[in-house]
Amino acid sequence: MLTATGGIDKLDVTYVPDAPAPHAGEVRVGIRAAALNHLDLFVAEGLPGTADRFPHIVGADGCGIIESVGPDVTTVRAGDRVMINPGISDYSCEFCQAGEHSLCVNYRLLGEHLPGTLAELVTVPVHNIAPIPALVPPLSWGEAAAFSLVTLTAWRMLVTRARVKAGETVLVWGIGGGVSLTALRIAKLCGARVIVTSSSDAKLAAAKALGADVTLNHGTQNVSQEVRALTTKRGVDIVVENVGAATWDESLRCLGRGGRLVTCGATTGPQVGIDLRRLFWHHWSVLGSTMGNAAEYAEIVRRLGNGELRPIVDRVYPLNQVQDAYERLTKAQQLGKIVVEVS
Ligand SMILES: [Zn+2]
């Protein structure tokens, strides 16, 4: 948990009261593993809109075993192995009623607005859990913890928002991060040609092994010039952004006619510019996306059960080394998800 904002040295492992016993429509999960996301760094730094009451239990992604269920819960029972979808919706507003749960007017995330998954117990709505599919070899707790947030985010970005089609070309920035790596795999699953970037040649080599068609080192290569050359000056159909200010202008230079730029993050800064003449002349679409709805979550869990989109775990840390886990994420050293074993 976080004792205050101000960075990862404010993280501490300590005893707190158990998560409340489940009410109607809820389950309490005994957490086995949690996975880190950039969101967790923003919460630790104390970005506006994130946690403001302390101590605060961090962690959005997690999995474990159901410890107890609320009085009316019949679809799952104690002992079931489950993954958690960290986006909590009210299931009553107009957006929820239309099936758009991540547009909920009361949308909250575990570990940001609500107590998170880096704890022995967490209580969540039964809507927010999914049984861990049986795979061969079986999913580890770390893999199950690593699945939900980035897969849901990247799925909605590419499939629902950008409507990626077979044969299209997709550019994905910063392939080490969980959303980017998952976006690569979803784009390949959909039959697209994928160009990825990183400043690390080792990460680019790993991305190639995971199916990237072209790799560019954005530390040593001019990405938009390379993209123009690779596409006979046409540009790409889709750019997957979560970097923000540092890459925005280059992203637009890479975007072809009818192109879609889809973004879910602003790691390097939220303020960017756009030339409206280029926007309308090229029929560009600039698309925002956050998390995903219940139907999308069900679909990615189904895909996982088919053996697709199996999570890639970078490294697993024991709970007493949680600061080291955060440190690795802070330095962007990972390829795949950083996991913390809870029990
Ligand atoms: Zn709602």
mmCIF file of C-alpha atoms and ligand atoms in Angstrom:
data_model
loop_
_atom_site.group_PDB
_atom_site.id
_atom_site.type_symbol
_atom_site.label_atom_id
_atom_site.label_comp_id
_atom_site.label_asym_id
_atom_site.label_seq_id
_atom_site.Cartn_x
_atom_site.Cartn_y
_atom_site.Cartn_z
ATOM 1 C CA MET A 1 0.000 0.000 0.000
ATOM 2 C CA LEU A 2 0.891 3.651 -0.406
ATOM 3 C CA THR A 3 1.341 5.697 2.774
ATOM 4 C CA ALA A 4 1.263 9.036 0.917
ATOM 5 C CA THR A 5 1.856 10.397 -2.591
ATOM 6 C CA GLY A 6 5.324 11.401 -3.716
ATOM 7 C CA GLY A 7 6.766 8.357 -5.427
ATOM 8 C CA ILE A 8 7.576 4.732 -4.962
ATOM 9 C CA ASP A 9 9.543 5.209 -1.726
ATOM 10 C CA LYS A 10 6.118 5.856 -0.144
ATOM 11 C CA LEU A 11 5.203 2.210 -0.791
ATOM 12 C CA ASP A 12 5.085 0.013 2.276
ATOM 13 C CA VAL A 13 3.973 -3.533 3.088
ATOM 14 C CA THR A 14 1.905 -3.623 6.255
ATOM 15 C CA TYR A 15 -1.219 -5.024 7.914
ATOM 16 C CA VAL A 16 -4.524 -3.320 7.105
ATOM 17 C CA PRO A 17 -8.111 -4.359 7.906
ATOM 18 C CA ASP A 18 -9.502 -7.075 5.586
ATOM 19 C CA ALA A 19 -11.510 -5.991 2.554
ATOM 20 C CA PRO A 20 -15.219 -5.925 3.554
ATOM 21 C CA ALA A 21 -17.238 -9.152 3.388
ATOM 22 C CA PRO A 22 -19.095 -9.320 0.041
ATOM 23 C CA HIS A 23 -22.555 -7.772 -0.198
ATOM 24 C CA ALA A 24 -25.194 -8.783 -2.749
ATOM 25 C CA GLY A 25 -23.621 -8.945 -6.214
ATOM 26 C CA GLU A 26 -20.066 -9.057 -4.876
ATOM 27 C CA VAL A 27 -17.310 -11.584 -4.281
ATOM 28 C CA ARG A 28 -14.207 -11.444 -2.113
ATOM 29 C CA VAL A 29 -11.070 -12.769 -3.795
ATOM 30 C CA GLY A 30 -7.960 -14.077 -2.054
ATOM 31 C CA ILE A 31 -5.269 -12.545 -4.280
ATOM 32 C CA ARG A 32 -2.408 -14.751 -5.475
ATOM 33 C CA ALA A 33 -0.689 -12.347 -7.858
ATOM 34 C CA ALA A 34 -1.027 -8.738 -9.026
ATOM 35 C CA ALA A 35 0.469 -7.073 -12.112
ATOM 36 C CA LEU A 36 1.732 -3.505 -12.417
ATOM 37 C CA ASN A 37 0.585 -0.902 -14.931
ATOM 38 C CA HIS A 38 1.645 2.677 -15.684
ATOM 39 C CA LEU A 39 -1.473 3.692 -13.817
ATOM 40 C CA ASP A 40 0.224 2.473 -10.627
ATOM 41 C CA LEU A 41 3.099 4.913 -11.190
ATOM 42 C CA PHE A 42 0.669 7.804 -11.693
ATOM 43 C CA VAL A 43 -1.109 6.866 -8.461
ATOM 44 C CA ALA A 44 2.212 6.695 -6.572
ATOM 45 C CA GLU A 45 3.243 10.098 -7.918
ATOM 46 C CA GLY A 46 -0.129 11.533 -6.910
ATOM 47 C CA LEU A 47 -1.404 12.741 -10.285
ATOM 48 C CA PRO A 48 -4.660 14.752 -10.061
ATOM 49 C CA GLY A 49 -7.739 12.526 -9.954
ATOM 50 C CA THR A 50 -5.878 9.558 -8.479
ATOM 51 C CA ALA A 51 -5.908 8.309 -4.878
ATOM 52 C CA ASP A 52 -6.160 11.021 -2.231
ATOM 53 C CA ARG A 53 -6.811 9.035 0.968
ATOM 54 C CA PHE A 54 -4.047 7.126 2.734
ATOM 55 C CA PRO A 55 -3.035 4.494 3.429
ATOM 56 C CA HIS A 56 -4.137 3.426 -0.052
ATOM 57 C CA ILE A 57 -3.951 -0.145 -1.384
ATOM 58 C CA VAL A 58 -2.403 -0.068 -4.870
ATOM 59 C CA GLY A 59 -2.696 -2.414 -7.861
ATOM 60 C CA ALA A 60 -5.315 -2.681 -10.640
ATOM 61 C CA ASP A 61 -4.622 -6.114 -12.107
ATOM 62 C CA GLY A 62 -4.934 -9.290 -10.066
ATOM 63 C CA CYS A 63 -6.081 -12.881 -9.865
ATOM 64 C CA GLY A 64 -6.696 -15.432 -7.154
ATOM 65 C CA ILE A 65 -9.212 -17.733 -5.527
ATOM 66 C CA ILE A 66 -12.723 -16.690 -4.512
ATOM 67 C CA GLU A 67 -12.784 -16.622 -0.701
ATOM 68 C CA SER A 68 -16.495 -15.873 -0.220
ATOM 69 C CA VAL A 69 -19.508 -14.706 -2.250
ATOM 70 C CA GLY A 70 -22.393 -12.322 -1.555
ATOM 71 C CA PRO A 71 -25.825 -13.712 -0.590
ATOM 72 C CA ASP A 72 -27.325 -13.688 -4.114
ATOM 73 C CA VAL A 73 -24.255 -14.792 -6.082
ATOM 74 C CA THR A 74 -24.820 -18.112 -7.861
ATOM 75 C CA THR A 75 -22.601 -17.965 -10.972
ATOM 76 C CA VAL A 76 -19.340 -18.567 -9.068
ATOM 77 C CA ARG A 77 -18.451 -20.025 -5.681
ATOM 78 C CA ALA A 78 -15.713 -20.064 -3.084
ATOM 79 C CA GLY A 79 -12.652 -21.886 -4.377
ATOM 80 C CA ASP A 80 -13.028 -20.792 -8.035
ATOM 81 C CA ARG A 81 -9.844 -19.475 -9.668
ATOM 82 C CA VAL A 82 -10.554 -16.082 -11.199
ATOM 83 C CA MET A 83 -9.070 -13.051 -12.934
ATOM 84 C CA ILE A 84 -10.292 -9.551 -12.140
ATOM 85 C CA ASN A 85 -11.368 -6.855 -14.621
ATOM 86 C CA PRO A 86 -10.203 -3.737 -12.735
ATOM 87 C CA GLY A 87 -12.748 -1.308 -14.238
ATOM 88 C CA ILE A 88 -15.750 -0.992 -11.917
ATOM 89 C CA SER A 89 -18.998 0.339 -13.447
ATOM 90 C CA ASP A 90 -22.321 1.095 -11.742
ATOM 91 C CA TYR A 91 -24.400 -0.972 -14.246
ATOM 92 C CA SER A 92 -27.167 1.633 -14.029
ATOM 93 C CA CYS A 93 -26.235 4.823 -15.910
ATOM 94 C CA GLU A 94 -27.259 5.404 -19.535
ATOM 95 C CA PHE A 95 -23.855 4.272 -20.841
ATOM 96 C CA CYS A 96 -23.899 1.047 -18.827
ATOM 97 C CA GLN A 97 -27.437 0.365 -20.030
ATOM 98 C CA ALA A 98 -26.158 0.783 -23.593
ATOM 99 C CA GLY A 99 -23.440 -1.792 -22.858
ATOM 100 C CA GLU A 100 -20.616 0.774 -22.716
ATOM 101 C CA HIS A 101 -19.319 0.082 -19.225
ATOM 102 C CA SER A 102 -16.013 1.922 -19.612
ATOM 103 C CA LEU A 103 -17.975 5.093 -20.422
ATOM 104 C CA CYS A 104 -19.832 4.770 -17.095
ATOM 105 C CA VAL A 105 -20.364 8.133 -15.379
ATOM 106 C CA ASN A 106 -19.224 6.474 -12.131
ATOM 107 C CA TYR A 107 -16.355 4.491 -13.665
ATOM 108 C CA ARG A 108 -13.649 3.660 -11.126
ATOM 109 C CA LEU A 109 -10.481 1.604 -11.216
ATOM 110 C CA LEU A 110 -9.107 -0.739 -8.590
ATOM 111 C CA GLY A 111 -5.938 0.711 -7.112
ATOM 112 C CA GLU A 112 -6.792 4.225 -8.283
ATOM 113 C CA HIS A 113 -10.185 5.235 -6.903
ATOM 114 C CA LEU A 114 -10.802 1.994 -4.990
ATOM 115 C CA PRO A 115 -8.635 -0.293 -2.812
ATOM 116 C CA GLY A 116 -6.471 -2.317 -5.174
ATOM 117 C CA THR A 117 -5.176 -5.812 -5.787
ATOM 118 C CA LEU A 118 -1.831 -5.656 -3.964
ATOM 119 C CA ALA A 119 -3.526 -7.062 -0.879
ATOM 120 C CA GLU A 120 -4.466 -10.473 0.459
ATOM 121 C CA LEU A 121 -8.182 -9.822 -0.098
ATOM 122 C CA VAL A 122 -10.156 -7.594 -2.466
ATOM 123 C CA THR A 123 -13.938 -7.287 -2.753
ATOM 124 C CA VAL A 124 -15.341 -6.648 -6.247
ATOM 125 C CA PRO A 125 -18.649 -6.942 -8.129
ATOM 126 C CA VAL A 126 -19.256 -10.409 -9.566
ATOM 127 C CA HIS A 127 -19.521 -8.654 -12.969
ATOM 128 C CA ASN A 128 -15.780 -7.991 -12.689
ATOM 129 C CA ILE A 129 -14.446 -11.513 -12.420
ATOM 130 C CA ALA A 130 -13.870 -14.227 -14.999
ATOM 131 C CA PRO A 131 -12.861 -17.840 -14.415
ATOM 132 C CA ILE A 132 -9.237 -18.493 -15.403
ATOM 133 C CA PRO A 133 -9.452 -20.599 -18.593
ATOM 134 C CA ALA A 134 -7.925 -24.086 -18.577
ATOM 135 C CA LEU A 135 -4.951 -24.051 -20.964
ATOM 136 C CA VAL A 136 -2.104 -26.412 -21.759
ATOM 137 C CA PRO A 137 0.265 -25.674 -20.142
ATOM 138 C CA PRO A 138 -1.921 -24.092 -17.431
ATOM 139 C CA LEU A 139 -1.794 -20.323 -16.953
ATOM 140 C CA SER A 140 0.445 -19.385 -14.023
ATOM 141 C CA TRP A 141 -0.907 -16.979 -11.421
ATOM 142 C CA GLY A 142 1.476 -14.399 -12.850
ATOM 143 C CA GLU A 143 0.120 -14.836 -16.383
ATOM 144 C CA ALA A 144 -3.478 -14.633 -15.153
ATOM 145 C CA ALA A 145 -2.689 -11.453 -13.182
ATOM 146 C CA ALA A 146 -1.050 -9.906 -16.250
ATOM 147 C CA PHE A 147 -4.017 -10.424 -18.564
ATOM 148 C CA SER A 148 -6.924 -8.078 -17.930
ATOM 149 C CA LEU A 149 -5.982 -4.397 -18.081
ATOM 150 C CA VAL A 150 -3.670 -4.304 -21.084
ATOM 151 C CA THR A 151 -5.546 -6.895 -23.132
ATOM 152 C CA LEU A 152 -8.887 -5.160 -22.608
ATOM 153 C CA THR A 153 -7.343 -1.764 -23.378
ATOM 154 C CA ALA A 154 -5.514 -2.864 -26.532
ATOM 155 C CA TRP A 155 -8.511 -4.892 -27.780
ATOM 156 C CA ARG A 156 -10.897 -1.956 -27.583
ATOM 157 C CA MET A 157 -8.327 0.392 -29.139
ATOM 158 C CA LEU A 158 -7.653 -1.764 -32.195
ATOM 159 C CA VAL A 159 -10.791 -3.800 -32.753
ATOM 160 C CA THR A 160 -13.641 -1.585 -31.519
ATOM 161 C CA ARG A 161 -12.272 1.928 -31.973
ATOM 162 C CA ALA A 162 -9.801 1.715 -34.884
ATOM 163 C CA ARG A 163 -11.593 -1.238 -36.555
ATOM 164 C CA VAL A 164 -8.368 -2.839 -37.737
ATOM 165 C CA LYS A 165 -8.746 -4.975 -40.881
ATOM 166 C CA ALA A 166 -6.614 -7.695 -42.448
ATOM 167 C CA GLY A 167 -3.989 -6.247 -44.753
ATOM 168 C CA GLU A 168 -3.838 -2.846 -43.044
ATOM 169 C CA THR A 169 -0.593 -1.414 -41.674
ATOM 170 C CA VAL A 170 -0.391 -0.536 -37.974
ATOM 171 C CA LEU A 171 2.341 1.447 -36.199
ATOM 172 C CA VAL A 172 2.839 0.728 -32.470
ATOM 173 C CA TRP A 173 5.137 2.959 -30.394
ATOM 174 C CA GLY A 174 7.269 1.718 -27.483
ATOM 175 C CA ILE A 175 6.947 -2.040 -27.725
ATOM 176 C CA GLY A 176 8.174 -2.819 -24.191
ATOM 177 C CA GLY A 177 4.993 -1.601 -22.500
ATOM 178 C CA GLY A 178 2.108 -3.958 -21.851
ATOM 179 C CA VAL A 179 -0.503 -2.181 -23.993
ATOM 180 C CA SER A 180 1.897 -1.819 -26.935
ATOM 181 C CA LEU A 181 3.022 -5.427 -26.807
ATOM 182 C CA THR A 182 -0.577 -6.634 -26.631
ATOM 183 C CA ALA A 183 -1.556 -4.261 -29.456
ATOM 184 C CA LEU A 184 1.118 -5.885 -31.638
ATOM 185 C CA ARG A 185 -0.297 -9.334 -30.964
ATOM 186 C CA ILE A 186 -3.934 -8.297 -31.506
ATOM 187 C CA ALA A 187 -3.051 -6.522 -34.767
ATOM 188 C CA LYS A 188 -1.269 -9.673 -35.981
ATOM 189 C CA LEU A 189 -4.233 -11.801 -34.890
ATOM 190 C CA CYS A 190 -6.432 -9.570 -37.078
ATOM 191 C CA GLY A 191 -4.159 -10.012 -40.089
ATOM 192 C CA ALA A 192 -2.499 -6.593 -40.095
ATOM 193 C CA ARG A 193 1.100 -5.739 -40.980
ATOM 194 C CA VAL A 194 2.718 -4.257 -37.872
ATOM 195 C CA ILE A 195 5.591 -1.786 -37.498
ATOM 196 C CA VAL A 196 6.861 -1.401 -33.920
ATOM 197 C CA THR A 197 9.325 0.995 -32.303
ATOM 198 C CA SER A 198 11.577 0.933 -29.251
ATOM 199 C CA SER A 199 14.846 2.540 -28.213
ATOM 200 C CA SER A 200 16.093 -0.926 -27.208
ATOM 201 C CA ASP A 201 17.393 -3.270 -29.898
ATOM 202 C CA ALA A 202 16.868 -6.201 -27.512
ATOM 203 C CA LYS A 203 13.151 -5.336 -27.203
ATOM 204 C CA LEU A 204 12.902 -4.962 -30.988
ATOM 205 C CA ALA A 205 14.427 -8.397 -31.474
ATOM 206 C CA ALA A 206 11.911 -9.845 -29.009
ATOM 207 C CA ALA A 207 9.060 -8.059 -30.819
ATOM 208 C CA LYS A 208 10.229 -9.553 -34.108
ATOM 209 C CA ALA A 209 10.072 -13.005 -32.536
ATOM 210 C CA LEU A 210 6.493 -12.213 -31.434
ATOM 211 C CA GLY A 211 5.434 -11.399 -34.985
ATOM 212 C CA ALA A 212 6.349 -7.757 -35.669
ATOM 213 C CA ASP A 213 6.849 -7.308 -39.435
ATOM 214 C CA VAL A 214 9.139 -4.282 -39.171
ATOM 215 C CA THR A 215 11.073 -2.927 -36.180
ATOM 216 C CA LEU A 216 12.382 0.654 -35.881
ATOM 217 C CA ASN A 217 14.723 2.017 -33.224
ATOM 218 C CA HIS A 218 13.200 5.415 -32.419
ATOM 219 C CA GLY A 219 16.421 6.391 -30.656
ATOM 220 C CA THR A 220 18.533 6.115 -33.794
ATOM 221 C CA GLN A 221 16.051 6.191 -36.694
ATOM 222 C CA ASN A 222 13.622 8.834 -37.966
ATOM 223 C CA VAL A 223 10.355 6.945 -37.574
ATOM 224 C CA SER A 224 8.192 8.962 -39.987
ATOM 225 C CA GLN A 225 10.844 8.892 -42.751
ATOM 226 C CA GLU A 226 11.218 5.146 -42.338
ATOM 227 C CA VAL A 227 7.456 4.627 -42.311
ATOM 228 C CA ARG A 228 7.009 6.693 -45.479
ATOM 229 C CA ALA A 229 9.735 4.621 -47.172
ATOM 230 C CA LEU A 230 8.229 1.341 -45.972
ATOM 231 C CA THR A 231 4.760 2.255 -47.246
ATOM 232 C CA THR A 232 5.766 3.853 -50.566
ATOM 233 C CA LYS A 233 4.940 7.296 -49.085
ATOM 234 C CA ARG A 234 1.403 6.155 -48.297
ATOM 235 C CA GLY A 235 1.636 6.145 -44.486
ATOM 236 C CA VAL A 236 0.029 3.688 -42.072
ATOM 237 C CA ASP A 237 -3.669 3.010 -41.564
ATOM 238 C CA ILE A 238 -3.523 2.997 -37.758
ATOM 239 C CA VAL A 239 -1.188 4.481 -35.162
ATOM 240 C CA VAL A 240 -1.427 3.077 -31.621
ATOM 241 C CA GLU A 241 -0.411 5.875 -29.237
ATOM 242 C CA ASN A 242 0.068 5.962 -25.498
ATOM 243 C CA VAL A 243 3.215 8.095 -25.346
ATOM 244 C CA GLY A 244 1.631 11.519 -25.885
ATOM 245 C CA ALA A 245 3.545 14.769 -26.385
ATOM 246 C CA ALA A 246 6.897 13.191 -27.291
ATOM 247 C CA THR A 247 5.583 11.156 -30.242
ATOM 248 C CA TRP A 248 2.379 12.944 -31.309
ATOM 249 C CA ASP A 249 3.778 14.978 -34.228
ATOM 250 C CA GLU A 250 5.658 11.958 -35.552
ATOM 251 C CA SER A 251 2.494 9.850 -35.195
ATOM 252 C CA LEU A 252 0.605 12.287 -37.429
ATOM 253 C CA ARG A 253 3.460 12.353 -39.980
ATOM 254 C CA CYS A 254 3.156 8.553 -40.185
ATOM 255 C CA LEU A 255 -0.632 8.558 -40.667
ATOM 256 C CA GLY A 256 -1.918 7.923 -44.185
ATOM 257 C CA ARG A 257 -5.162 9.058 -45.871
ATOM 258 C CA GLY A 258 -8.182 7.777 -43.971
ATOM 259 C CA GLY A 259 -5.855 6.940 -41.099
ATOM 260 C CA ARG A 260 -6.936 6.392 -37.503
ATOM 261 C CA LEU A 261 -4.837 7.467 -34.544
ATOM 262 C CA VAL A 262 -6.012 5.755 -31.376
ATOM 263 C CA THR A 263 -4.673 6.774 -27.975
ATOM 264 C CA CYS A 264 -5.064 5.541 -24.414
ATOM 265 C CA GLY A 265 -2.276 7.423 -22.661
ATOM 266 C CA ALA A 266 -0.106 10.501 -22.331
ATOM 267 C CA THR A 267 2.987 9.253 -20.534
ATOM 268 C CA THR A 268 5.221 12.093 -21.782
ATOM 269 C CA GLY A 269 2.618 14.865 -21.493
ATOM 270 C CA PRO A 270 -1.029 15.533 -22.357
ATOM 271 C CA GLN A 271 -0.848 18.720 -24.488
ATOM 272 C CA VAL A 272 -0.480 18.190 -28.256
ATOM 273 C CA GLY A 273 -1.247 20.112 -31.441
ATOM 274 C CA ILE A 274 -3.046 19.278 -34.666
ATOM 275 C CA ASP A 275 -3.302 21.039 -38.041
ATOM 276 C CA LEU A 276 -7.026 20.940 -38.779
ATOM 277 C CA ARG A 277 -6.413 21.252 -42.511
ATOM 278 C CA ARG A 278 -4.498 17.981 -42.511
ATOM 279 C CA LEU A 279 -7.160 16.391 -40.276
ATOM 280 C CA PHE A 280 -10.042 17.069 -42.661
ATOM 281 C CA TRP A 281 -8.137 16.835 -45.944
ATOM 282 C CA HIS A 282 -6.796 13.368 -45.108
ATOM 283 C CA HIS A 283 -10.045 12.198 -43.449
ATOM 284 C CA TRP A 284 -8.153 11.296 -40.296
ATOM 285 C CA SER A 285 -9.856 10.000 -37.157
ATOM 286 C CA VAL A 286 -8.366 10.759 -33.748
ATOM 287 C CA LEU A 287 -9.813 8.228 -31.312
ATOM 288 C CA GLY A 288 -9.678 8.123 -27.538
ATOM 289 C CA SER A 289 -10.056 4.842 -25.693
ATOM 290 C CA THR A 290 -9.990 3.687 -22.082
ATOM 291 C CA MET A 291 -10.327 0.109 -20.843
ATOM 292 C CA GLY A 292 -13.350 -1.695 -22.366
ATOM 293 C CA ASN A 293 -16.907 -2.903 -21.832
ATOM 294 C CA ALA A 294 -18.236 -6.211 -20.495
ATOM 295 C CA ALA A 295 -18.748 -7.713 -23.971
ATOM 296 C CA GLU A 296 -15.157 -6.896 -24.924
ATOM 297 C CA TYR A 297 -13.885 -8.425 -21.679
ATOM 298 C CA ALA A 298 -15.898 -11.594 -22.332
ATOM 299 C CA GLU A 299 -14.456 -11.746 -25.858
ATOM 300 C CA ILE A 300 -10.812 -11.445 -24.752
ATOM 301 C CA VAL A 301 -11.365 -14.093 -22.050
ATOM 302 C CA ARG A 302 -12.873 -16.350 -24.752
ATOM 303 C CA ARG A 303 -9.824 -15.691 -26.966
ATOM 304 C CA LEU A 304 -7.531 -16.539 -24.060
ATOM 305 C CA GLY A 305 -9.434 -19.795 -23.633
ATOM 306 C CA ASN A 306 -8.727 -20.517 -27.329
ATOM 307 C CA GLY A 307 -5.027 -20.170 -26.614
ATOM 308 C CA GLU A 308 -4.767 -16.683 -28.140
ATOM 309 C CA LEU A 309 -3.374 -13.622 -26.355
ATOM 310 C CA ARG A 310 -1.617 -15.582 -23.620
ATOM 311 C CA PRO A 311 0.006 -12.851 -21.471
ATOM 312 C CA ILE A 312 3.734 -12.238 -21.610
ATOM 313 C CA VAL A 313 5.256 -11.916 -18.154
ATOM 314 C CA ASP A 314 8.499 -9.977 -17.865
ATOM 315 C CA ARG A 315 9.459 -10.794 -14.282
ATOM 316 C CA VAL A 316 7.809 -11.940 -11.046
ATOM 317 C CA TYR A 317 8.707 -10.334 -7.692
ATOM 318 C CA PRO A 318 7.816 -11.460 -4.161
ATOM 319 C CA LEU A 319 5.669 -8.982 -2.222
ATOM 320 C CA ASN A 320 8.568 -7.820 -0.042
ATOM 321 C CA GLN A 321 10.363 -6.625 -3.207
ATOM 322 C CA VAL A 322 7.439 -4.547 -4.504
ATOM 323 C CA GLN A 323 9.593 -1.397 -4.675
ATOM 324 C CA ASP A 324 12.027 -3.204 -6.999
ATOM 325 C CA ALA A 325 9.074 -4.141 -9.203
ATOM 326 C CA TYR A 326 7.945 -0.496 -9.388
ATOM 327 C CA GLU A 327 11.546 0.565 -10.019
ATOM 328 C CA ARG A 328 11.749 -1.693 -13.079
ATOM 329 C CA LEU A 329 8.532 -0.188 -14.452
ATOM 330 C CA THR A 330 9.763 3.362 -13.727
ATOM 331 C CA LYS A 331 12.910 2.713 -15.763
ATOM 332 C CA ALA A 332 10.892 1.046 -18.584
ATOM 333 C CA GLN A 333 13.224 -1.948 -18.510
ATOM 334 C CA GLN A 334 10.458 -4.518 -18.985
ATOM 335 C CA LEU A 335 9.205 -6.440 -21.984
ATOM 336 C CA GLY A 336 5.784 -7.638 -20.934
ATOM 337 C CA LYS A 337 4.150 -7.464 -17.561
ATOM 338 C CA ILE A 338 5.788 -7.033 -14.171
ATOM 339 C CA VAL A 339 4.070 -9.252 -11.611
ATOM 340 C CA VAL A 340 4.062 -9.234 -7.806
ATOM 341 C CA GLU A 341 3.221 -12.452 -5.971
ATOM 342 C CA VAL A 342 0.896 -11.668 -3.092
ATOM 343 C CA SER A 343 0.571 -15.058 -1.402
HETATM 344 ZN ZN ZN B 1 -22.664 3.321 -15.488
#
